[in-house]
mmCIF file of C-alpha atoms and ligand atoms in Angstrom:
data_model
loop_
_atom_site.group_PDB
_atom_site.id
_atom_site.type_symbol
_atom_site.label_atom_id
_atom_site.label_comp_id
_atom_site.label_asym_id
_atom_site.label_seq_id
_atom_site.Cartn_x
_atom_site.Cartn_y
_atom_site.Cartn_z
ATOM 1 C CA MET Q 1 2.512 2.652 7.158
ATOM 2 C CA ILE Q 2 2.646 6.084 5.584
ATOM 3 C CA SER Q 3 5.468 8.612 5.364
ATOM 4 C CA LYS Q 4 6.126 10.956 8.274
ATOM 5 C CA LYS Q 5 5.346 14.057 6.252
ATOM 6 C CA LEU Q 6 2.082 12.615 5.085
ATOM 7 C CA LEU Q 7 1.201 11.633 8.648
ATOM 8 C CA MET Q 8 1.798 15.162 9.884
ATOM 9 C CA VAL Q 9 -0.481 16.577 7.263
ATOM 10 C CA THR Q 10 -3.245 14.066 7.671
ATOM 11 C CA HIS Q 11 -3.233 14.614 11.413
ATOM 12 C CA SER Q 12 -3.236 18.359 11.175
ATOM 13 C CA ILE Q 13 -6.270 18.299 8.933
ATOM 14 C CA GLU Q 14 -9.470 17.565 10.744
ATOM 15 C CA GLN Q 15 -10.103 13.911 10.013
ATOM 16 C CA SER Q 16 -13.560 12.921 8.994
ATOM 17 C CA ALA Q 17 -14.782 9.487 8.006
ATOM 18 C CA GLN Q 18 -15.004 8.652 4.326
ATOM 19 C CA PRO Q 19 -18.626 9.043 3.213
ATOM 20 C CA ALA Q 20 -20.466 5.846 2.231
ATOM 21 C CA THR Q 21 -19.801 5.304 -1.481
ATOM 22 C CA GLU Q 22 -23.438 4.506 -2.346
ATOM 23 C CA LYS Q 23 -24.328 8.067 -1.385
ATOM 24 C CA ILE Q 24 -21.698 9.737 -3.522
ATOM 25 C CA LEU Q 25 -23.025 11.005 -6.823
ATOM 26 C CA LEU Q 26 -19.772 11.165 -8.786
ATOM 27 C CA GLY Q 27 -18.974 7.825 -10.406
ATOM 28 C CA LYS Q 28 -22.644 6.996 -10.956
ATOM 29 C CA SER Q 29 -23.864 6.334 -14.497
ATOM 30 C CA LEU Q 30 -26.782 8.124 -16.151
ATOM 31 C CA ALA Q 31 -29.040 5.116 -15.446
ATOM 32 C CA GLU Q 32 -28.029 5.055 -11.759
ATOM 33 C CA LEU Q 33 -28.602 8.785 -11.352
ATOM 34 C CA THR Q 34 -31.979 8.523 -13.067
ATOM 35 C CA ASP Q 35 -33.021 5.740 -10.679
ATOM 36 C CA TRP Q 36 -31.775 7.754 -7.752
ATOM 37 C CA VAL Q 37 -33.714 10.930 -8.548
ATOM 38 C CA GLN Q 38 -36.861 8.877 -9.010
ATOM 39 C CA GLN Q 39 -36.352 7.276 -5.596
ATOM 40 C CA GLN Q 40 -36.208 10.836 -4.302
ATOM 41 C CA GLY Q 41 -39.624 11.530 -5.845
ATOM 42 C CA GLN Q 42 -38.211 13.636 -8.680
ATOM 43 C CA PRO Q 43 -38.880 13.277 -12.415
ATOM 44 C CA ALA Q 44 -36.412 11.169 -14.446
ATOM 45 C CA TYR Q 45 -34.984 14.137 -16.393
ATOM 46 C CA ARG Q 46 -33.424 15.473 -13.187
ATOM 47 C CA GLY Q 47 -31.029 12.494 -13.405
ATOM 48 C CA LYS Q 48 -29.766 13.733 -16.748
ATOM 49 C CA GLN Q 49 -29.369 17.256 -15.395
ATOM 50 C CA ILE Q 50 -27.222 16.045 -12.506
ATOM 51 C CA TYR Q 51 -25.253 13.810 -14.885
ATOM 52 C CA GLN Q 52 -24.420 16.734 -17.181
ATOM 53 C CA TRP Q 53 -23.472 19.003 -14.330
ATOM 54 C CA LEU Q 54 -21.260 16.356 -12.746
ATOM 55 C CA TYR Q 55 -19.336 15.223 -15.806
ATOM 56 C CA GLN Q 56 -19.589 18.031 -18.353
ATOM 57 C CA LYS Q 57 -19.807 21.182 -16.258
ATOM 58 C CA GLY Q 58 -17.735 19.827 -13.377
ATOM 59 C CA ALA Q 59 -20.055 20.839 -10.508
ATOM 60 C CA ARG Q 60 -18.316 20.821 -7.134
ATOM 61 C CA SER Q 61 -21.402 20.822 -4.923
ATOM 62 C CA LEU Q 62 -25.143 20.348 -5.214
ATOM 63 C CA ALA Q 63 -25.511 24.097 -4.682
ATOM 64 C CA ASP Q 64 -23.698 24.574 -8.022
ATOM 65 C CA ILE Q 65 -26.438 22.695 -9.850
ATOM 66 C CA SER Q 66 -28.704 25.664 -10.010
ATOM 67 C CA VAL Q 67 -31.249 24.007 -12.312
ATOM 68 C CA LEU Q 68 -32.429 21.770 -9.477
ATOM 69 C CA PRO Q 69 -35.293 23.015 -7.299
ATOM 70 C CA LYS Q 70 -33.739 24.844 -4.350
ATOM 71 C CA LYS Q 71 -35.872 23.157 -1.727
ATOM 72 C CA TRP Q 72 -34.912 19.705 -2.885
ATOM 73 C CA ARG Q 73 -31.226 20.604 -3.108
ATOM 74 C CA GLU Q 74 -31.230 21.828 0.457
ATOM 75 C CA ASN Q 75 -32.617 18.497 1.654
ATOM 76 C CA LEU Q 76 -29.852 16.551 -0.027
ATOM 77 C CA THR Q 77 -26.916 17.402 2.181
ATOM 78 C CA TYR Q 78 -26.330 13.701 2.862
ATOM 79 C CA TYR Q 79 -25.351 13.159 -0.742
ATOM 80 C CA PRO Q 80 -21.868 14.588 -1.314
ATOM 81 C CA LEU Q 81 -20.766 14.973 -4.910
ATOM 82 C CA GLY Q 82 -17.409 13.357 -4.126
ATOM 83 C CA ARG Q 83 -15.029 16.121 -5.195
ATOM 84 C CA SER Q 84 -11.610 16.603 -3.586
ATOM 85 C CA GLU Q 85 -9.983 19.923 -2.663
ATOM 86 C CA ILE Q 86 -6.716 21.160 -4.172
ATOM 87 C CA HIS Q 87 -4.395 21.251 -1.155
ATOM 88 C CA TYR Q 88 -1.282 22.345 -3.058
ATOM 89 C CA ARG Q 89 -0.278 22.899 -6.667
ATOM 90 C CA SER Q 90 3.159 23.360 -8.187
ATOM 91 C CA ILE Q 91 3.956 24.263 -11.786
ATOM 92 C CA ALA Q 92 7.186 23.119 -13.447
ATOM 93 C CA PRO Q 93 8.941 25.249 -16.100
ATOM 94 C CA ASP Q 94 7.662 22.815 -18.759
ATOM 95 C CA ARG Q 95 4.080 23.704 -17.643
ATOM 96 C CA THR Q 96 3.475 20.328 -15.987
ATOM 97 C CA ARG Q 97 1.325 20.821 -12.904
ATOM 98 C CA LYS Q 98 1.485 18.634 -9.840
ATOM 99 C CA TYR Q 99 -1.458 18.632 -7.452
ATOM 100 C CA LEU Q 100 -1.819 17.384 -3.933
ATOM 101 C CA LEU Q 101 -5.514 16.649 -3.537
ATOM 102 C CA ARG Q 102 -7.240 16.281 -0.180
ATOM 103 C CA LEU Q 103 -9.827 13.529 -0.020
ATOM 104 C CA ALA Q 104 -12.946 13.547 2.152
ATOM 105 C CA ASP Q 105 -11.138 11.614 4.914
ATOM 106 C CA GLY Q 106 -8.248 14.102 4.955
ATOM 107 C CA LEU Q 107 -5.730 11.888 3.132
ATOM 108 C CA ILE Q 108 -3.599 13.394 0.391
ATOM 109 C CA ILE Q 109 -2.978 11.982 -3.084
ATOM 110 C CA GLU Q 110 -0.991 13.231 -6.040
ATOM 111 C CA THR Q 111 -2.161 13.923 -9.565
ATOM 112 C CA VAL Q 112 -0.214 15.405 -12.453
ATOM 113 C CA GLY Q 113 -1.436 17.400 -15.466
ATOM 114 C CA ILE Q 114 0.895 17.208 -18.455
ATOM 115 C CA PRO Q 115 0.090 19.600 -21.316
ATOM 116 C CA SER Q 116 1.594 19.350 -24.792
ATOM 117 C CA ALA Q 117 0.781 20.940 -28.139
ATOM 118 C CA LYS Q 118 -2.167 18.686 -28.870
ATOM 119 C CA ARG Q 119 -2.856 16.912 -25.634
ATOM 120 C CA LEU Q 120 -3.623 17.268 -21.991
ATOM 121 C CA THR Q 121 -2.621 14.089 -20.191
ATOM 122 C CA VAL Q 122 -3.616 13.424 -16.599
ATOM 123 C CA CYS Q 123 -1.501 11.043 -14.541
ATOM 124 C CA VAL Q 124 -3.846 9.635 -11.877
ATOM 125 C CA SER Q 125 -3.242 7.795 -8.615
ATOM 126 C CA SER Q 126 -5.114 4.564 -7.973
ATOM 127 C CA GLN Q 127 -4.112 4.199 -4.303
ATOM 128 C CA VAL Q 128 -3.028 6.388 -1.401
ATOM 129 C CA GLY Q 129 0.651 5.372 -1.341
ATOM 130 C CA CYS Q 130 1.731 2.010 -2.758
ATOM 131 C CA PRO Q 131 2.541 -1.363 -1.155
ATOM 132 C CA MET Q 132 4.899 -2.595 -3.918
ATOM 133 C CA ALA Q 133 8.059 -0.916 -2.521
ATOM 134 C CA CYS Q 134 10.008 -0.846 -5.803
ATOM 135 C CA ASP Q 135 13.527 0.245 -4.945
ATOM 136 C CA PHE Q 136 13.743 3.159 -7.414
ATOM 137 C CA CYS Q 137 10.303 4.684 -6.749
ATOM 138 C CA ALA Q 138 9.559 7.391 -4.181
ATOM 139 C CA THR Q 139 5.894 6.454 -3.808
ATOM 140 C CA GLY Q 140 6.777 2.949 -2.631
ATOM 141 C CA LYS Q 141 9.161 4.325 0.014
ATOM 142 C CA GLY Q 142 6.263 6.046 1.753
ATOM 143 C CA GLY Q 143 4.204 2.880 2.289
ATOM 144 C CA PHE Q 144 0.542 2.196 1.639
ATOM 145 C CA THR Q 145 -2.631 3.600 3.200
ATOM 146 C CA ARG Q 146 -5.700 2.572 1.180
ATOM 147 C CA ASN Q 147 -7.236 1.927 -2.226
ATOM 148 C CA LEU Q 148 -9.021 4.752 -4.003
ATOM 149 C CA LYS Q 149 -12.665 4.487 -5.005
ATOM 150 C CA ALA Q 150 -13.581 4.884 -8.674
ATOM 151 C CA TYR Q 151 -15.088 8.325 -8.061
ATOM 152 C CA GLU Q 152 -11.848 9.488 -6.414
ATOM 153 C CA ILE Q 153 -10.019 8.562 -9.620
ATOM 154 C CA VAL Q 154 -12.578 10.283 -11.872
ATOM 155 C CA ASP Q 155 -12.401 13.367 -9.631
ATOM 156 C CA GLN Q 156 -8.659 13.734 -10.321
ATOM 157 C CA VAL Q 157 -9.353 14.052 -14.046
ATOM 158 C CA LEU Q 158 -12.165 16.573 -13.534
ATOM 159 C CA THR Q 159 -9.948 18.631 -11.224
ATOM 160 C CA VAL Q 160 -7.120 18.874 -13.760
ATOM 161 C CA ARG Q 161 -9.592 19.668 -16.559
ATOM 162 C CA GLU Q 162 -11.041 22.494 -14.489
ATOM 163 C CA ASP Q 163 -7.639 23.865 -13.467
ATOM 164 C CA PHE Q 164 -6.292 23.937 -17.043
ATOM 165 C CA GLY Q 165 -9.649 24.973 -18.507
ATOM 166 C CA GLU Q 166 -9.065 22.426 -21.281
ATOM 167 C CA ARG Q 167 -10.438 19.102 -22.422
ATOM 168 C CA VAL Q 168 -8.451 16.108 -21.126
ATOM 169 C CA SER Q 169 -7.306 13.933 -24.024
ATOM 170 C CA ASN Q 170 -5.415 11.162 -22.196
ATOM 171 C CA VAL Q 171 -5.315 9.548 -18.779
ATOM 172 C CA VAL Q 172 -2.476 7.344 -17.531
ATOM 173 C CA PHE Q 173 -2.727 5.256 -14.359
ATOM 174 C CA MET Q 174 0.897 6.025 -13.510
ATOM 175 C CA GLY Q 175 0.531 8.094 -10.368
ATOM 176 C CA MET Q 176 0.649 6.649 -6.857
ATOM 177 C CA GLY Q 177 -0.327 3.035 -6.430
ATOM 178 C CA GLU Q 178 -0.591 -0.304 -8.167
ATOM 179 C CA PRO Q 179 -3.801 -0.348 -10.254
ATOM 180 C CA LEU Q 180 -4.166 -4.132 -10.393
ATOM 181 C CA ILE Q 181 -4.412 -4.414 -6.603
ATOM 182 C CA ASN Q 182 -7.445 -2.160 -6.894
ATOM 183 C CA LEU Q 183 -8.778 -3.726 -10.077
ATOM 184 C CA ASP Q 184 -12.558 -3.374 -9.561
ATOM 185 C CA GLU Q 185 -12.394 0.337 -8.787
ATOM 186 C CA VAL Q 186 -9.879 0.960 -11.582
ATOM 187 C CA VAL Q 187 -12.127 -0.822 -14.107
ATOM 188 C CA ALA Q 188 -15.134 1.189 -12.884
ATOM 189 C CA ALA Q 189 -13.115 4.415 -13.208
ATOM 190 C CA VAL Q 190 -12.005 3.488 -16.738
ATOM 191 C CA LYS Q 191 -15.625 2.899 -17.747
ATOM 192 C CA SER Q 192 -16.747 6.187 -16.245
ATOM 193 C CA LEU Q 193 -13.876 8.160 -17.815
ATOM 194 C CA ASN Q 194 -14.793 6.618 -21.145
ATOM 195 C CA GLN Q 195 -18.589 6.799 -21.027
ATOM 196 C CA ASP Q 196 -19.274 9.735 -18.719
ATOM 197 C CA VAL Q 197 -16.274 12.043 -19.135
ATOM 198 C CA GLY Q 198 -15.908 11.137 -22.825
ATOM 199 C CA ILE Q 199 -12.250 10.100 -23.088
ATOM 200 C CA GLY Q 200 -11.516 7.469 -25.760
ATOM 201 C CA ALA Q 201 -10.673 4.032 -24.317
ATOM 202 C CA ARG Q 202 -7.417 3.887 -26.284
ATOM 203 C CA SER Q 203 -6.384 7.171 -24.732
ATOM 204 C CA LEU Q 204 -6.549 5.577 -21.263
ATOM 205 C CA THR Q 205 -3.434 3.689 -20.118
ATOM 206 C CA ILE Q 206 -3.264 1.222 -17.247
ATOM 207 C CA SER Q 207 0.296 0.606 -16.039
ATOM 208 C CA THR Q 208 1.175 -2.279 -13.720
ATOM 209 C CA VAL Q 209 4.172 -3.934 -12.175
ATOM 210 C CA GLY Q 210 2.229 -7.213 -12.569
ATOM 211 C CA LEU Q 211 0.642 -9.501 -10.002
ATOM 212 C CA PRO Q 212 0.028 -13.221 -10.545
ATOM 213 C CA GLY Q 213 -3.328 -13.845 -12.233
ATOM 214 C CA LYS Q 214 -4.301 -10.175 -12.307
ATOM 215 C CA ILE Q 215 -3.240 -9.431 -15.891
ATOM 216 C CA ARG Q 216 -5.495 -12.273 -17.075
ATOM 217 C CA GLU Q 217 -8.311 -10.932 -14.906
ATOM 218 C CA LEU Q 218 -7.911 -7.466 -16.440
ATOM 219 C CA ALA Q 219 -7.833 -9.000 -19.944
ATOM 220 C CA ARG Q 220 -11.210 -10.634 -19.324
ATOM 221 C CA HIS Q 221 -12.787 -7.192 -18.953
ATOM 222 C CA LYS Q 222 -11.817 -6.668 -22.608
ATOM 223 C CA LEU Q 223 -11.268 -2.967 -22.163
ATOM 224 C CA GLN Q 224 -9.850 -1.328 -25.267
ATOM 225 C CA VAL Q 225 -7.363 0.614 -23.135
ATOM 226 C CA THR Q 226 -3.612 0.853 -23.624
ATOM 227 C CA PHE Q 227 -1.874 -1.611 -21.337
ATOM 228 C CA ALA Q 228 1.651 -1.102 -19.992
ATOM 229 C CA VAL Q 229 3.737 -3.467 -17.871
ATOM 230 C CA SER Q 230 6.640 -2.140 -15.800
ATOM 231 C CA LEU Q 231 9.292 -4.738 -16.636
ATOM 232 C CA HIS Q 232 12.504 -2.853 -15.753
ATOM 233 C CA ALA Q 233 14.765 -5.920 -15.914
ATOM 234 C CA SER Q 234 15.927 -8.444 -18.481
ATOM 235 C CA ASN Q 235 16.127 -11.398 -16.106
ATOM 236 C CA GLN Q 236 14.438 -12.702 -12.978
ATOM 237 C CA GLN Q 237 17.335 -12.081 -10.597
ATOM 238 C CA LEU Q 238 17.688 -8.441 -11.581
ATOM 239 C CA ARG Q 239 13.938 -7.908 -11.458
ATOM 240 C CA GLU Q 240 13.754 -9.292 -7.903
ATOM 241 C CA GLN Q 241 16.521 -6.924 -6.892
ATOM 242 C CA LEU Q 242 14.536 -3.906 -8.117
ATOM 243 C CA ILE Q 243 10.959 -5.046 -7.468
ATOM 244 C CA PRO Q 244 10.444 -7.072 -4.263
ATOM 245 C CA SER Q 245 7.087 -8.506 -5.384
ATOM 246 C CA ALA Q 246 8.779 -10.128 -8.416
ATOM 247 C CA LYS Q 247 9.859 -12.958 -6.062
ATOM 248 C CA HIS Q 248 6.345 -14.295 -6.293
ATOM 249 C CA TYR Q 249 6.032 -13.794 -10.019
ATOM 250 C CA PRO Q 250 8.688 -15.378 -12.255
ATOM 251 C CA LEU Q 251 9.470 -13.383 -15.399
ATOM 252 C CA ASP Q 252 8.409 -16.254 -17.733
ATOM 253 C CA VAL Q 253 5.031 -16.504 -16.007
ATOM 254 C CA LEU Q 254 4.549 -12.728 -16.237
ATOM 255 C CA LEU Q 255 5.407 -12.746 -19.951
ATOM 256 C CA ASP Q 256 3.095 -15.717 -20.588
ATOM 257 C CA GLU Q 257 0.268 -13.821 -18.934
ATOM 258 C CA CYS Q 258 1.071 -10.813 -21.129
ATOM 259 C CA ARG Q 259 0.848 -13.038 -24.227
ATOM 260 C CA GLU Q 260 -2.541 -14.218 -23.006
ATOM 261 C CA TYR Q 261 -3.545 -10.574 -22.613
ATOM 262 C CA VAL Q 262 -2.780 -9.985 -26.291
ATOM 263 C CA GLN Q 263 -4.761 -13.080 -27.264
ATOM 264 C CA ILE Q 264 -7.829 -12.184 -25.197
ATOM 265 C CA THR Q 265 -7.982 -8.458 -25.986
ATOM 266 C CA GLY Q 266 -6.358 -8.259 -29.428
ATOM 267 C CA ARG Q 267 -4.355 -5.299 -28.087
ATOM 268 C CA ARG Q 268 -0.577 -5.128 -27.881
ATOM 269 C CA VAL Q 269 1.297 -4.685 -24.610
ATOM 270 C CA SER Q 270 3.761 -1.872 -23.851
ATOM 271 C CA PHE Q 271 6.727 -2.709 -21.663
ATOM 272 C CA GLU Q 272 8.236 0.016 -19.543
ATOM 273 C CA TYR Q 273 11.913 -0.290 -18.814
ATOM 274 C CA ILE Q 274 13.475 2.219 -16.454
ATOM 275 C CA LEU Q 275 17.176 2.686 -17.296
ATOM 276 C CA LEU Q 276 19.497 2.654 -14.256
ATOM 277 C CA SER Q 277 23.154 3.309 -15.012
ATOM 278 C CA GLY Q 278 25.368 0.240 -14.599
ATOM 279 C CA ILE Q 279 22.472 -1.833 -13.229
ATOM 280 C CA ASN Q 280 20.178 -2.776 -16.131
ATOM 281 C CA ASP Q 281 21.395 -0.616 -19.035
ATOM 282 C CA LEU Q 282 24.338 -2.643 -20.398
ATOM 283 C CA PRO Q 283 24.406 -4.123 -23.917
ATOM 284 C CA LYS Q 284 24.004 -7.621 -22.447
ATOM 285 C CA HIS Q 285 20.743 -6.516 -20.827
ATOM 286 C CA ALA Q 286 19.435 -5.118 -24.118
ATOM 287 C CA ARG Q 287 20.226 -8.426 -25.877
ATOM 288 C CA GLU Q 288 18.663 -10.457 -23.081
ATOM 289 C CA LEU Q 289 15.514 -8.311 -23.174
ATOM 290 C CA ALA Q 290 15.309 -8.698 -26.959
ATOM 291 C CA ARG Q 291 15.471 -12.497 -26.608
ATOM 292 C CA HIS Q 292 12.462 -12.428 -24.254
ATOM 293 C CA LEU Q 293 10.402 -10.163 -26.480
ATOM 294 C CA LYS Q 294 11.226 -11.579 -29.900
ATOM 295 C CA GLY Q 295 8.037 -12.131 -31.879
ATOM 296 C CA PHE Q 296 5.906 -10.661 -29.110
ATOM 297 C CA GLN Q 297 3.325 -8.086 -30.257
ATOM 298 C CA SER Q 298 4.691 -5.376 -27.988
ATOM 299 C CA HIS Q 299 6.437 -2.042 -27.683
ATOM 300 C CA VAL Q 300 9.222 -1.061 -25.280
ATOM 301 C CA ASN Q 301 9.254 2.366 -23.615
ATOM 302 C CA LEU Q 302 12.652 3.179 -22.168
ATOM 303 C CA ILE Q 303 12.378 5.555 -19.199
ATOM 304 C CA PRO Q 304 15.649 7.170 -18.109
ATOM 305 C CA TYR Q 305 15.702 7.092 -14.294
ATOM 306 C CA ASN Q 306 14.432 10.199 -12.494
ATOM 307 C CA PRO Q 307 16.456 10.812 -9.331
ATOM 308 C CA ILE Q 308 14.777 10.408 -5.940
ATOM 309 C CA GLN Q 309 16.275 11.239 -2.548
ATOM 310 C CA GLU Q 310 15.857 7.780 -1.041
ATOM 311 C CA ALA Q 311 17.885 5.873 -3.635
ATOM 312 C CA ASP Q 312 21.331 6.364 -5.125
ATOM 313 C CA TYR Q 313 20.792 5.094 -8.652
ATOM 314 C CA GLN Q 314 22.110 7.160 -11.554
ATOM 315 C CA ARG Q 315 20.531 8.079 -14.849
ATOM 316 C CA PRO Q 316 22.623 6.657 -17.731
ATOM 317 C CA SER Q 317 24.385 8.979 -20.191
ATOM 318 C CA LYS Q 318 22.576 9.947 -23.394
ATOM 319 C CA LYS Q 319 25.010 7.744 -25.274
ATOM 320 C CA ALA Q 320 24.195 4.671 -23.145
ATOM 321 C CA ILE Q 321 20.464 5.311 -23.552
ATOM 322 C CA GLU Q 322 20.789 5.579 -27.358
ATOM 323 C CA GLN Q 323 22.952 2.481 -27.485
ATOM 324 C CA PHE Q 324 20.368 0.471 -25.528
ATOM 325 C CA LYS Q 325 17.640 1.634 -27.868
ATOM 326 C CA ASN Q 326 19.656 0.841 -30.986
ATOM 327 C CA LEU Q 327 20.471 -2.663 -29.784
ATOM 328 C CA LEU Q 328 16.744 -3.363 -29.352
ATOM 329 C CA LYS Q 329 16.008 -1.863 -32.764
ATOM 330 C CA GLN Q 330 18.596 -4.104 -34.376
ATOM 331 C CA GLU Q 331 16.700 -7.044 -32.919
ATOM 332 C CA ARG Q 332 13.507 -5.651 -34.478
ATOM 333 C CA ILE Q 333 11.932 -4.726 -31.170
ATOM 334 C CA ALA Q 334 9.638 -1.664 -31.384
ATOM 335 C CA VAL Q 335 11.147 0.828 -28.957
ATOM 336 C CA SER Q 336 10.980 4.485 -27.949
ATOM 337 C CA ILE Q 337 12.544 6.628 -25.238
ATOM 338 C CA ARG Q 338 10.234 8.444 -22.856
ATOM 339 C CA TYR Q 339 11.771 11.455 -21.200
ATOM 340 C CA SER Q 340 9.585 12.312 -18.216
ATOM 341 C CA ARG Q 341 8.030 15.724 -17.854
ATOM 342 C CA GLY Q 342 7.726 17.704 -14.648
ATOM 343 C CA LEU Q 343 11.097 16.805 -13.112
ATOM 344 C CA GLU Q 344 11.517 20.254 -11.548
ATOM 345 C CA ALA Q 345 8.211 19.977 -9.700
ATOM 346 C CA ASP Q 346 8.970 16.454 -8.388
ATOM 347 C CA ALA Q 347 6.088 15.426 -10.623
ATOM 348 C CA ALA Q 348 7.866 12.986 -12.918
ATOM 349 C CA CYS Q 349 7.490 9.193 -12.902
ATOM 350 C CA GLY Q 350 8.543 7.739 -9.594
ATOM 351 C CA GLN Q 351 8.808 11.085 -7.822
ATOM 352 C CA LEU Q 352 5.300 11.241 -6.401
ATOM 353 C CA ARG Q 353 5.308 11.088 -2.633
ATOM 354 C CA SER Q 354 3.551 14.172 -1.239
ATOM 355 C CA SER Q 355 6.943 15.809 -0.660
ATOM 356 C CA ARG Q 356 5.864 19.439 -0.923
ATOM 357 C CA ILE Q 357 3.562 19.644 2.036
HETATM 358 N N1 LIG J 1 2.466 0.587 -10.083
HETATM 359 C C1 LIG J 1 2.282 0.873 -11.488
HETATM 360 C C2 LIG J 1 1.868 2.284 -11.700
HETATM 361 C C3 LIG J 1 2.903 3.321 -11.332
HETATM 362 S S1 LIG J 1 3.506 3.877 -12.837
HETATM 363 C C4 LIG J 1 3.533 0.478 -12.255
HETATM 364 O O1 LIG J 1 4.533 0.151 -11.614
HETATM 365 O O2 LIG J 1 3.492 0.431 -13.476
HETATM 366 C C5 LIG J 1 4.906 4.586 -12.512
HETATM 367 C C6 LIG J 1 5.880 4.385 -13.672
HETATM 368 O O3 LIG J 1 7.012 5.139 -13.373
HETATM 369 C C7 LIG J 1 6.306 2.932 -13.743
HETATM 370 O O4 LIG J 1 6.686 2.495 -14.990
HETATM 371 C C8 LIG J 1 7.477 3.015 -12.810
HETATM 372 O O5 LIG J 1 8.277 1.936 -12.890
HETATM 373 C C9 LIG J 1 8.124 4.311 -13.251
HETATM 374 N N2 LIG J 1 9.040 4.851 -12.255
HETATM 375 C C10 LIG J 1 9.019 4.643 -10.930
HETATM 376 N N3 LIG J 1 10.058 5.281 -10.334
HETATM 377 C C11 LIG J 1 10.733 5.909 -11.313
HETATM 378 C C12 LIG J 1 11.885 6.768 -11.330
HETATM 379 N N4 LIG J 1 12.525 7.084 -10.213
HETATM 380 N N5 LIG J 1 12.298 7.232 -12.531
HETATM 381 C C13 LIG J 1 11.629 6.931 -13.665
HETATM 382 N N6 LIG J 1 10.538 6.145 -13.706
HETATM 383 C C14 LIG J 1 10.093 5.640 -12.541
#
């Protein structure tokens, strides 16, 4: 099921089938491209040329890659590069840019570019929509359509880089979707962003609401990425109320899997905790959370709730937010507050839902 607005748009755009992934050049490594050009009867160095044009120069079509022999290029129309089109862009007063990108099959996804003094962070989607249906998140209210391919994730980063005309320093998998449902493609995208686009592994963040067994599976890839878990509650009952899928994943089991993640990867875990006034932001919740995380090599990011139309939660007062943070600090829990950027463009955490189309 997808939202009505999204349906209208996807139907009004001429729908075409998604091209077969093996034929798409974006997402391929240097070795794969070199093999491919040789299969096409071309010398190996053409692979490197395509590689540089794809990842460094950001080519949008084969015609852009002017170093390739024209005759050969013209015969290659069956091999799309795999770039999306910018369908809509909005810019918030804080310079955050939200993009609606149109994929080859006409579906729309959201990507956000967040500039700061020293960084350009891209918030990427890993799915079209999201099946998790968390009660406070706009993406989940619109339902789920499909997983993204690795190249469709890499494309989002290249698009934002091109639009800002700046190097991308960080990528967070905090747009639409649940990355661990689409683990293989997310891992492939992480590798490509690291090796091909040149973004440091530690500057890539995978954020998940957690699915049984999947955190362990991710750990086994031993990526040196930053790993964030959307906890949002200090006990099982509260978590189930906010996150329907938590019914199948008791809090203790989730935390045990997170401890295993630390053991396997040697990397700490960040916990995200959205603050909802009167629901999960009381002193008793802070103390309960501290008890769970005591001695755990972790960091808590408190995210004051960003309002969405479909839910009537409230953002806590500044005082309540500070109090929650201080209680955790007193218990020696590493904690910071993350105020979202891009609120005015509906581009902040939880607000992505293709609303401006
Ligand atoms: N499915 C993954 C990736 C999405 S990340 C995950 O849940 O981690 C989106 C982040 O924004 C998560 O931490 C999510 O809980 C948070 N978020 C969702 N809705 C929000 C809202 N209305 N206000 C603030 N943060 C929100």
